[in-house]
XYZ file of C-alpha atoms in Angstrom:
603
model
C 14.738 -14.334 18.025
C 15.362 -10.836 16.952
C 17.683 -10.220 14.229
C 21.136 -8.205 15.470
C 21.195 -4.402 15.566
C 24.442 -4.702 17.396
C 27.791 -5.943 17.130
C 27.252 -7.301 20.625
C 24.391 -9.007 19.520
C 26.169 -10.487 16.387
C 28.609 -12.076 18.604
C 25.613 -13.514 21.148
C 24.665 -15.282 18.084
C 28.146 -16.602 17.557
C 28.640 -14.982 14.200
C 31.712 -13.118 13.377
C 30.311 -11.324 10.774
C 26.952 -10.432 8.699
C 26.247 -11.726 4.979
C 23.869 -9.083 4.631
C 22.658 -5.856 6.097
C 19.080 -4.168 5.764
C 18.863 -0.541 6.191
C 15.170 0.724 6.353
C 13.148 3.826 7.157
C 10.838 2.114 9.936
C 11.988 1.301 13.363
C 12.450 -2.210 13.663
C 9.356 -4.020 14.404
C 9.741 -7.818 14.403
C 6.531 -8.638 12.763
C 5.293 -10.721 9.773
C 3.726 -7.093 8.664
C 7.064 -5.336 8.480
C 8.764 -5.993 5.083
C 12.221 -5.515 6.370
C 11.559 -8.232 9.264
C 9.877 -10.530 7.119
C 12.667 -10.706 4.407
C 15.727 -10.590 7.244
C 13.838 -13.789 8.859
C 13.529 -15.483 5.443
C 17.192 -15.211 4.436
C 18.089 -16.343 8.009
C 15.956 -19.157 7.924
C 18.006 -20.151 4.454
C 21.267 -19.951 6.296
C 22.274 -16.457 5.589
C 23.599 -14.045 8.527
C 21.184 -11.012 8.692
C 21.354 -7.437 10.491
C 19.077 -4.765 10.594
C 20.043 -0.851 10.658
C 16.793 1.083 11.422
C 16.205 4.575 10.702
C 19.985 5.240 10.985
C 21.138 8.885 11.524
C 22.426 10.469 8.412
C 24.377 13.054 9.710
C 26.801 10.887 11.177
C 28.721 7.362 10.750
C 27.616 6.000 13.913
C 24.811 4.121 12.939
C 25.630 2.865 9.408
C 28.940 1.664 10.333
C 27.757 -0.133 13.526
C 27.493 -3.570 12.274
C 30.245 -3.352 9.875
C 30.391 -4.038 6.078
C 28.429 -7.072 4.962
C 29.971 -9.579 3.045
C 27.194 -10.266 0.233
C 24.949 -6.738 -0.096
C 23.414 -4.038 1.510
C 19.455 -4.087 1.150
C 17.810 -0.713 1.400
C 14.128 0.040 1.601
C 12.459 3.634 2.550
C 10.153 1.418 4.706
C 6.483 0.208 4.933
C 5.355 3.541 3.152
C 6.655 5.613 0.596
C 8.791 8.019 2.406
C 7.374 11.031 0.481
C 3.704 9.694 1.440
C 4.798 9.158 5.244
C 6.347 12.688 5.307
C 3.896 14.873 3.445
C 0.297 15.191 3.563
C -2.039 15.572 0.333
C -1.778 19.528 0.827
C 1.981 18.653 0.676
C 2.233 19.811 4.524
C 4.842 18.037 6.500
C 3.301 15.540 8.895
C 4.142 15.561 12.130
C 3.380 12.384 13.412
C 4.933 8.893 12.105
C 3.419 5.570 13.213
C 6.398 3.706 12.429
C 8.837 5.504 14.446
C 9.353 5.413 18.408
C 7.412 8.164 20.353
C 5.369 8.733 17.032
C 7.286 11.959 16.030
C 8.068 12.178 12.554
C 12.032 13.053 12.977
C 13.947 9.696 11.873
C 12.825 8.895 8.233
C 14.397 11.497 5.563
C 12.641 12.395 2.621
C 13.484 10.038 -0.384
C 14.872 7.744 2.198
C 15.876 5.164 -0.225
C 18.330 7.734 -1.949
C 19.529 9.109 1.267
C 20.420 5.631 2.689
C 21.934 4.521 -0.480
C 24.381 7.628 -0.493
C 25.182 7.352 3.253
C 26.326 3.827 2.988
C 28.554 5.334 -0.226
C 29.930 8.030 1.695
C 31.397 5.518 4.151
C 32.202 2.514 2.262
C 33.850 3.370 -0.885
C 33.819 0.334 -3.684
C 31.323 -1.610 -1.298
C 29.642 -5.069 -2.042
C 26.420 -4.277 -4.285
C 23.442 -2.120 -2.854
C 19.948 -3.706 -3.499
C 16.820 -1.546 -3.599
C 13.542 -3.136 -2.070
C 10.275 -2.332 -0.675
C 7.374 -0.419 -1.757
C 9.352 2.972 -2.470
C 11.625 1.262 -4.944
C 9.056 -0.868 -6.237
C 6.504 1.838 -7.088
C 9.339 4.155 -8.348
C 11.171 1.568 -10.487
C 10.339 3.349 -13.696
C 9.650 6.783 -14.873
C 7.007 8.169 -12.346
C 4.967 11.164 -11.475
C 6.332 12.841 -8.313
C 3.684 14.785 -6.321
C 5.977 16.735 -4.555
C 8.265 18.145 -7.091
C 5.123 17.934 -9.565
C 7.565 16.405 -12.267
C 8.189 13.043 -13.542
C 11.404 11.557 -12.216
C 13.417 8.935 -13.616
C 13.864 5.320 -12.093
C 14.917 5.582 -8.439
C 17.637 2.684 -9.177
C 19.557 5.681 -11.223
C 18.749 8.244 -8.817
C 20.177 6.345 -5.762
C 23.126 5.207 -7.542
C 22.569 1.552 -6.523
C 23.126 -1.568 -8.303
C 19.873 -3.693 -8.544
C 16.428 -3.190 -7.604
C 13.987 -5.929 -6.361
C 10.658 -4.972 -6.890
C 7.005 -6.263 -5.736
C 6.971 -8.962 -2.654
C 10.747 -9.927 -2.629
C 11.123 -12.949 -1.005
C 11.778 -15.517 -4.036
C 14.056 -12.553 -5.657
C 16.255 -11.838 -2.880
C 16.704 -15.176 -1.775
C 18.023 -16.019 -5.352
C 19.908 -12.870 -5.313
C 21.604 -13.817 -2.138
C 22.511 -17.358 -3.226
C 23.731 -16.355 -6.722
C 26.278 -13.734 -4.950
C 27.492 -16.590 -2.512
C 27.975 -18.867 -5.405
C 29.056 -16.306 -7.827
C 26.609 -17.141 -10.452
C 24.644 -14.994 -12.930
C 22.543 -12.318 -11.025
C 20.725 -10.672 -14.456
C 18.858 -13.746 -14.825
C 16.980 -13.645 -11.751
C 13.232 -12.585 -12.328
C 11.661 -10.026 -10.233
C 14.877 -7.537 -10.161
C 16.133 -4.456 -12.231
C 19.589 -2.961 -12.967
C 20.893 -0.672 -15.293
C 22.724 -1.567 -18.494
C 24.745 0.118 -21.229
C 22.660 -1.235 -23.861
C 19.938 -4.031 -24.365
C 21.901 -6.635 -26.487
C 22.630 -8.939 -23.377
C 19.140 -8.883 -21.733
C 18.367 -12.234 -20.788
C 14.436 -12.458 -21.330
C 12.413 -11.331 -24.115
C 11.829 -7.616 -23.558
C 9.678 -4.836 -24.729
C 11.010 -1.329 -25.310
C 9.043 1.618 -23.242
C 9.060 5.135 -24.359
C 12.179 6.654 -23.069
C 12.202 8.846 -19.898
C 12.986 11.873 -21.766
C 10.226 11.408 -24.210
C 7.956 10.891 -21.344
C 9.067 14.248 -19.894
C 8.493 16.134 -23.315
C 5.142 14.450 -24.011
C 2.105 13.200 -21.657
C 0.827 10.890 -24.514
C 4.187 8.936 -24.561
C 4.217 8.896 -20.541
C 0.367 7.320 -21.073
C 2.020 4.731 -23.509
C 4.519 3.872 -21.388
C 2.467 3.280 -18.255
C 0.056 1.389 -19.780
C 2.801 -0.858 -21.278
C 4.286 -1.179 -17.804
C 1.055 -1.910 -16.067
C 0.003 -4.782 -18.923
C 3.338 -6.683 -18.064
C 2.920 -7.061 -14.203
C 1.440 -10.266 -14.246
C 3.944 -13.024 -13.467
C 2.542 -15.465 -16.265
C 2.118 -13.305 -19.142
C 4.826 -10.534 -18.662
C 7.705 -10.061 -20.749
C 10.867 -8.058 -19.530
C 10.866 -4.498 -19.986
C 13.608 -1.704 -20.871
C 13.470 1.972 -20.779
C 16.088 4.409 -22.097
C 17.411 6.739 -19.288
C 19.824 9.275 -20.782
C 22.590 7.033 -22.318
C 21.931 4.071 -20.413
C 18.941 1.391 -20.035
C 16.910 0.413 -17.241
C 15.891 -3.265 -17.610
C 13.582 -5.106 -15.854
C 13.288 -8.525 -15.990
C 9.504 -10.477 -15.734
C 8.262 -10.632 -12.536
C 8.941 -13.467 -10.088
C 6.253 -16.364 -10.442
C 3.788 -16.569 -8.008
C 4.713 -18.895 -4.822
C 2.943 -21.909 -4.441
C 0.944 -22.053 -1.159
C 3.548 -24.005 0.623
C 6.079 -21.383 -0.214
C 3.600 -18.707 0.938
C 3.064 -20.504 4.039
C 6.731 -20.700 4.535
C 7.062 -16.950 4.539
C 4.912 -16.640 7.648
C 5.836 -19.852 9.472
C 8.545 -18.088 11.263
C 9.253 -17.233 14.666
C 8.398 -13.386 15.021
C 8.494 -11.534 18.498
C 5.734 -8.818 17.413
C 7.518 -6.369 19.357
C 9.824 -3.526 18.797
C 13.611 -4.380 19.055
C 14.814 -3.228 22.683
C 17.622 -1.332 20.846
C 14.744 0.996 19.423
C 12.145 0.353 22.081
C 13.575 2.960 24.615
C 12.885 5.746 22.272
C 8.909 5.634 23.220
C 5.844 3.590 21.807
C 5.354 2.807 18.279
C 1.780 3.398 17.459
C 1.762 0.705 14.606
C 2.434 -2.027 16.774
C -0.795 -1.456 18.227
C -2.713 -2.408 15.032
C -0.513 -5.067 13.842
C 0.919 -6.927 16.978
C -2.009 -9.357 17.180
C -3.103 -9.141 13.680
C -2.889 -12.305 11.366
C -2.269 -12.085 7.292
C -4.192 -14.776 5.670
C -3.569 -13.818 2.079
C -1.786 -11.196 -0.248
C -2.821 -9.474 -3.523
C -5.801 -7.928 -4.444
C -8.170 -8.275 -7.790
C -9.981 -5.076 -6.923
C -7.516 -2.913 -9.174
C -9.030 0.404 -7.759
C -7.213 2.966 -9.776
C -5.694 4.956 -6.977
C -4.311 1.907 -5.036
C -0.605 0.439 -5.575
C -1.436 -3.299 -4.144
C -2.188 -4.250 -8.105
C 1.675 -3.185 -9.047
C 3.416 -4.282 -5.739
C 1.627 -7.388 -4.910
C -0.031 -8.233 -7.789
C -3.699 -8.847 -9.150
C -3.875 -12.312 -8.095
C -5.036 -13.325 -4.621
C -2.680 -16.003 -3.043
C -4.103 -17.414 0.293
C -2.271 -19.198 3.039
C -3.338 -22.700 3.831
C -5.533 -23.036 7.357
C -2.742 -25.047 9.072
C -0.330 -22.052 8.648
C -2.756 -19.552 9.694
C -4.007 -21.616 12.832
C -0.478 -22.552 13.981
C 0.351 -18.787 13.722
C -2.650 -17.865 15.814
C -1.760 -20.839 18.421
C 1.614 -18.994 18.705
C 0.151 -15.570 19.287
C -1.767 -16.785 22.313
C 1.496 -17.817 24.267
C 2.446 -14.205 23.712
C 2.786 -12.540 27.160
C 1.083 -9.501 26.051
C -2.036 -11.619 24.483
C -5.216 -10.997 26.033
C -7.366 -13.341 24.124
C -8.398 -10.952 21.137
C -7.119 -11.089 17.605
C -7.523 -7.538 16.291
C -8.011 -8.694 12.553
C -7.580 -11.688 10.550
C -7.729 -10.609 6.887
C -5.433 -9.160 4.167
C -5.195 -6.459 1.582
C -9.185 -6.695 1.495
C -10.310 -9.329 4.303
C -13.230 -11.167 2.204
C -10.943 -12.200 -0.566
C -9.536 -15.308 1.240
C -9.729 -18.648 -0.195
C -10.732 -18.411 -3.683
C -9.320 -16.983 -6.986
C -10.664 -17.266 -10.671
C -8.982 -20.545 -12.083
C -8.600 -19.101 -15.588
C -6.255 -16.705 -14.278
C -4.459 -19.011 -12.036
C -3.694 -20.650 -15.264
C -3.228 -18.155 -17.968
C -2.632 -14.869 -16.037
C -4.748 -11.880 -15.745
C -7.262 -10.608 -18.645
C -6.011 -7.786 -20.748
C -9.493 -6.773 -21.737
C -11.406 -6.982 -18.610
C -10.764 -6.536 -14.620
C -12.120 -9.033 -11.825
C -14.471 -7.251 -10.527
C -14.926 -3.701 -12.010
C -17.318 -2.514 -13.311
C -19.069 -5.752 -12.163
C -18.062 -8.865 -10.701
C -16.748 -11.347 -13.590
C -18.818 -14.268 -13.721
C -15.866 -16.588 -13.816
C -14.436 -15.503 -10.439
C -17.313 -17.170 -8.391
C -16.652 -15.607 -5.147
C -17.197 -17.893 -2.026
C -16.952 -16.568 1.739
C -17.228 -20.225 2.839
C -13.472 -20.721 3.261
C -12.907 -17.631 5.510
C -16.288 -18.539 7.555
C -14.565 -21.859 8.266
C -11.224 -20.528 8.865
C -12.631 -18.177 11.454
C -14.685 -20.593 13.112
C -11.577 -22.902 13.595
C -9.749 -19.988 14.800
C -12.537 -19.337 17.564
C -11.879 -22.868 18.859
C -8.328 -22.380 19.827
C -7.703 -22.261 23.363
C -6.999 -18.765 24.543
C -9.077 -17.087 21.881
C -11.798 -15.177 23.427
C -12.657 -12.691 20.437
C -11.889 -12.872 16.771
C -12.260 -9.329 14.355
C -12.092 -8.752 10.621
C -10.786 -5.151 10.614
C -8.820 -5.208 7.160
C -11.829 -3.716 5.232
C -14.359 -5.362 2.848
C -15.512 -5.439 -0.802
C -19.405 -5.632 -0.172
C -19.980 -6.154 -4.052
C -18.259 -9.541 -3.448
C -20.474 -10.132 -0.590
C -23.568 -9.227 -2.522
C -22.671 -11.587 -5.478
C -22.094 -14.426 -3.197
C -25.083 -16.043 -3.066
C -24.503 -19.348 -1.454
C -22.371 -17.810 1.358
C -22.663 -13.958 1.464
C -25.855 -13.676 3.544
C -24.430 -16.027 6.344
C -20.892 -14.202 6.344
C -22.618 -10.861 6.702
C -24.679 -12.326 9.371
C -21.583 -13.528 11.436
C -19.741 -10.327 10.809
C -22.682 -8.590 12.387
C -23.131 -11.257 15.428
C -19.482 -11.461 16.313
C -16.827 -10.353 14.134
C -17.166 -6.677 14.197
C -15.178 -4.602 16.770
C -17.641 -1.758 17.441
C -16.996 -0.442 13.850
C -16.851 -2.277 10.158
C -15.064 -0.665 7.839
C -16.085 -0.044 4.276
C -14.727 2.011 1.490
C -17.351 3.621 -0.866
C -15.085 6.633 -1.404
C -17.794 8.226 -3.409
C -21.314 8.309 -4.297
C -21.420 9.449 -7.549
C -20.995 7.035 -10.419
C -19.174 9.128 -12.830
C -16.354 9.257 -10.073
C -16.583 5.967 -8.797
C -15.996 4.948 -12.699
C -12.894 6.835 -12.444
C -11.630 5.275 -9.241
C -12.536 1.695 -10.692
C -14.964 1.552 -7.515
C -18.672 -0.132 -7.572
C -21.520 2.014 -7.599
C -23.557 3.126 -4.514
C -26.295 0.589 -5.277
C -23.805 -2.070 -3.704
C -23.164 -0.205 -0.508
C -27.051 0.284 0.139
C -27.556 -3.463 -0.391
C -24.930 -4.570 1.884
C -25.450 -1.818 4.500
C -29.479 -2.825 4.596
C -28.502 -6.483 5.514
C -25.823 -5.442 7.750
C -28.021 -3.434 9.941
C -30.610 -5.962 9.991
C -28.409 -8.244 11.457
C -26.757 -6.008 13.733
C -30.422 -5.135 15.175
C -31.183 -8.594 15.361
C -28.531 -9.590 17.282
C -28.456 -6.488 19.517
C -25.476 -4.828 19.101
C -24.340 -1.270 19.287
C -22.124 -1.392 16.141
C -22.048 0.298 12.969
C -20.321 1.000 9.456
C -17.348 2.887 9.135
C -17.161 4.819 5.801
C -13.863 5.887 4.020
C -14.292 8.791 1.059
C -12.017 10.546 -1.508
C -12.262 13.973 -2.278
C -10.512 15.542 -5.185
C -9.763 12.618 -7.073
C -9.255 12.906 -10.727
C -12.818 13.648 -12.642
C -14.254 14.937 -9.186
C -15.362 18.570 -9.076
C -17.677 20.310 -6.516
C -20.971 19.615 -7.830
C -19.693 15.784 -7.322
C -19.041 16.678 -3.745
C -22.180 18.236 -3.085
C -24.023 15.505 -4.493
C -22.290 12.981 -2.317
C -22.971 15.294 0.300
C -26.646 15.035 -0.189
C -26.585 11.237 -0.775
C -24.796 10.554 2.244
C -26.805 12.644 4.530
C -30.143 11.303 3.237
C -29.341 7.677 2.552
C -26.179 7.097 5.221
C -27.438 9.347 7.639
C -23.955 10.488 8.598
C -21.410 13.469 8.302
C -18.330 11.633 7.252
C -15.033 11.666 9.376
C -12.977 9.527 7.380
C -12.508 11.548 4.349
C -9.148 11.667 2.770
C -7.762 14.060 -0.075
C -6.515 12.365 -2.801
C -2.700 11.836 -2.919
C -1.277 10.987 -6.266
C 1.093 8.294 -5.498
C 3.809 6.829 -7.746
C 2.768 4.024 -10.392
C -1.228 4.211 -9.674
C -3.781 4.747 -12.735
C -5.310 7.565 -10.705
C -1.745 9.526 -10.586
C -1.539 8.956 -14.500
C -5.161 10.664 -14.816
C -3.866 13.413 -12.149
C -0.619 14.317 -14.242
C -2.276 13.783 -18.058
C -5.638 15.092 -17.458
C -6.961 12.493 -19.501
C -9.182 9.315 -18.638
C -6.472 6.608 -19.140
C -9.003 4.225 -20.987
C -10.842 6.472 -23.433
C -8.209 9.306 -23.522
C -10.975 11.876 -22.993
C -9.888 15.035 -21.090
C -11.215 15.298 -17.580
C -11.133 18.130 -14.847
C -8.409 17.330 -12.214
C -8.696 19.758 -9.099
C -5.056 20.968 -8.618
C -5.645 23.832 -6.479
C -4.741 23.078 -2.944
C -7.487 25.287 -1.269
C -10.047 23.879 -3.443
C -8.748 20.568 -2.593
C -9.580 21.302 0.867
C -12.595 22.558 0.266
C -13.963 19.504 -1.551
C -13.087 17.484 1.316
C -14.978 20.182 3.848
C -18.254 19.985 1.911
C -18.165 16.270 2.809
C -17.386 16.323 6.106
C -18.784 19.747 7.392
C -22.260 19.493 9.082
C -23.846 22.288 7.165
C -24.720 20.877 3.458
C -24.996 24.359 1.499
C -22.358 25.656 -0.996
C -21.997 28.795 -3.287
C -19.872 28.052 -5.979
C -19.422 29.037 -9.743
C -18.412 27.118 -12.746
C -16.279 27.938 -15.512
C -18.294 29.082 -18.663
C -17.952 25.274 -20.235
C -19.339 23.572 -16.886
C -16.397 21.476 -16.102
C -14.665 23.188 -13.578
C -15.965 24.841 -10.652
C -13.601 27.754 -9.165
C -15.590 28.574 -5.873
C -15.727 27.644 -2.481
C -18.026 26.216 -0.058
C -19.752 28.625 2.070
C -18.552 29.209 5.760
C -21.023 30.353 8.454
C -20.094 33.858 9.331
C -19.349 32.784 13.060
C -16.521 30.489 11.577
C -14.860 33.239 9.230
C -14.832 35.713 12.488
C -12.910 33.058 14.525
C -10.555 32.421 11.800
C -9.814 35.720 11.410
C -9.363 36.153 15.303
C -6.777 33.342 15.293
C -4.581 34.825 12.369
C -4.696 38.146 14.074
C -3.621 36.586 17.414
C -0.822 34.816 15.323
C 0.375 37.845 13.843
C 0.696 39.710 17.166
C 2.666 36.905 18.597
């Protein structure tokens, strides 16, 4: 069943009104991979009447008023991706395409979608029921954060959007509690996993720590650094305290995170009936590219203990890996086999990182995340004890389900976890090469230089070399025509032209490739790498580091790695830190560029 998107659909369900309306920057794909669909289905499963308004027209009242006004609350999300990341590249150019929009043209999602949709509601519904923000855009912008587009610190999105509440993180538990509290007219401010604004902190329900104010963060980068570190240290559900931050003459109150769901609770979020299609109301607009990837994929777990400094998963999903039961996953696969478009191929069985399924640190599950060390950086913690046995067994059981022809692992892998698993890592690599790779297997070394990898929080290059040797050995043994696909980042804080030139040499010699999957670092809200980008300091040592902020030089860093010619001509500053030269182009390329510019001028 699709959730209703029109008044007619509401009537067909026998409802006379809606309790909750969810507004989203994505089109409506009914899939467990789409947050607004999962939240909506979860609320319906618990007795609430929910409708969805996807990508409403912001210039007209027609869309936002189509379903009427909800009786309990509005839920607003920018979509599966922060709207500013969805709309702009790392070089601040407008993106032409959007994988979550029918037809693929980026013309439906407004900049700062969460703010725009909230204002749209208030424009046509004065004194309406509470407006609740959620999704990754709200979650990562809930405190003072660096905004790449504006190149400045912005205050909490809750204040800018003039909404009433914000649900952060994976919101199933918090949003259900919120809906029940509104229905029963009980206290909302005792719910874990929400933020709200208050005139003072005297009535805070939980014990709270006070962060440096927004104004002091703007004035002093050290205060912003202190604020972020305190914020990050209080993201674990077991150990976190509540947080407050003064913004102008009001306070942002962030209650502690929701407790981690049990495996049975996690299963219940996925044991719902999904159409795995775009809602017919929106499907007429054209194909939705994201559906090609997620339609026949299965999520086995959430969370990640990788804590890569440029990644938002640690703050949004959490650093604890929560795995679904095999029964739940197998039941979902069985349901997929009955889909009228299913051809027998599961495109992916995994999660944020595929090979984290089925194991977690016992100490962490009991006492929370360690404050003095990480699970897998700089080395895999001995307490973690990675084991790939559960995932191997799960994949084998999936293969035995009638209607399944092929099962692939496409989520990306942590090869350092495979290397350290002495019992099952080799068998896992062998089976990946034998049958779980669909032509190419994704790995993300991100760089080759140890100094840059340390700033990224990634394993050193020798870990990749060890895994690559074994994987290619088994690939050859099974006579497969497949390969590893490597993902790299250019212009990360701490990375200069020298680092990129050395990386080029390394990948050319040891990987024998000219990388194609190279992205320029994008400072996204509430990550450690973004903190370093803004402060130009190592967040752990406080030491000043080089950060490339010139747009042309960022692109040149990328070009060093992707171009077929490895030679560069650059100069460094007197202190040797910051190269200011450029990758030298062949003369023929320069001539072509001049002709192109000249022809455009004539037109």
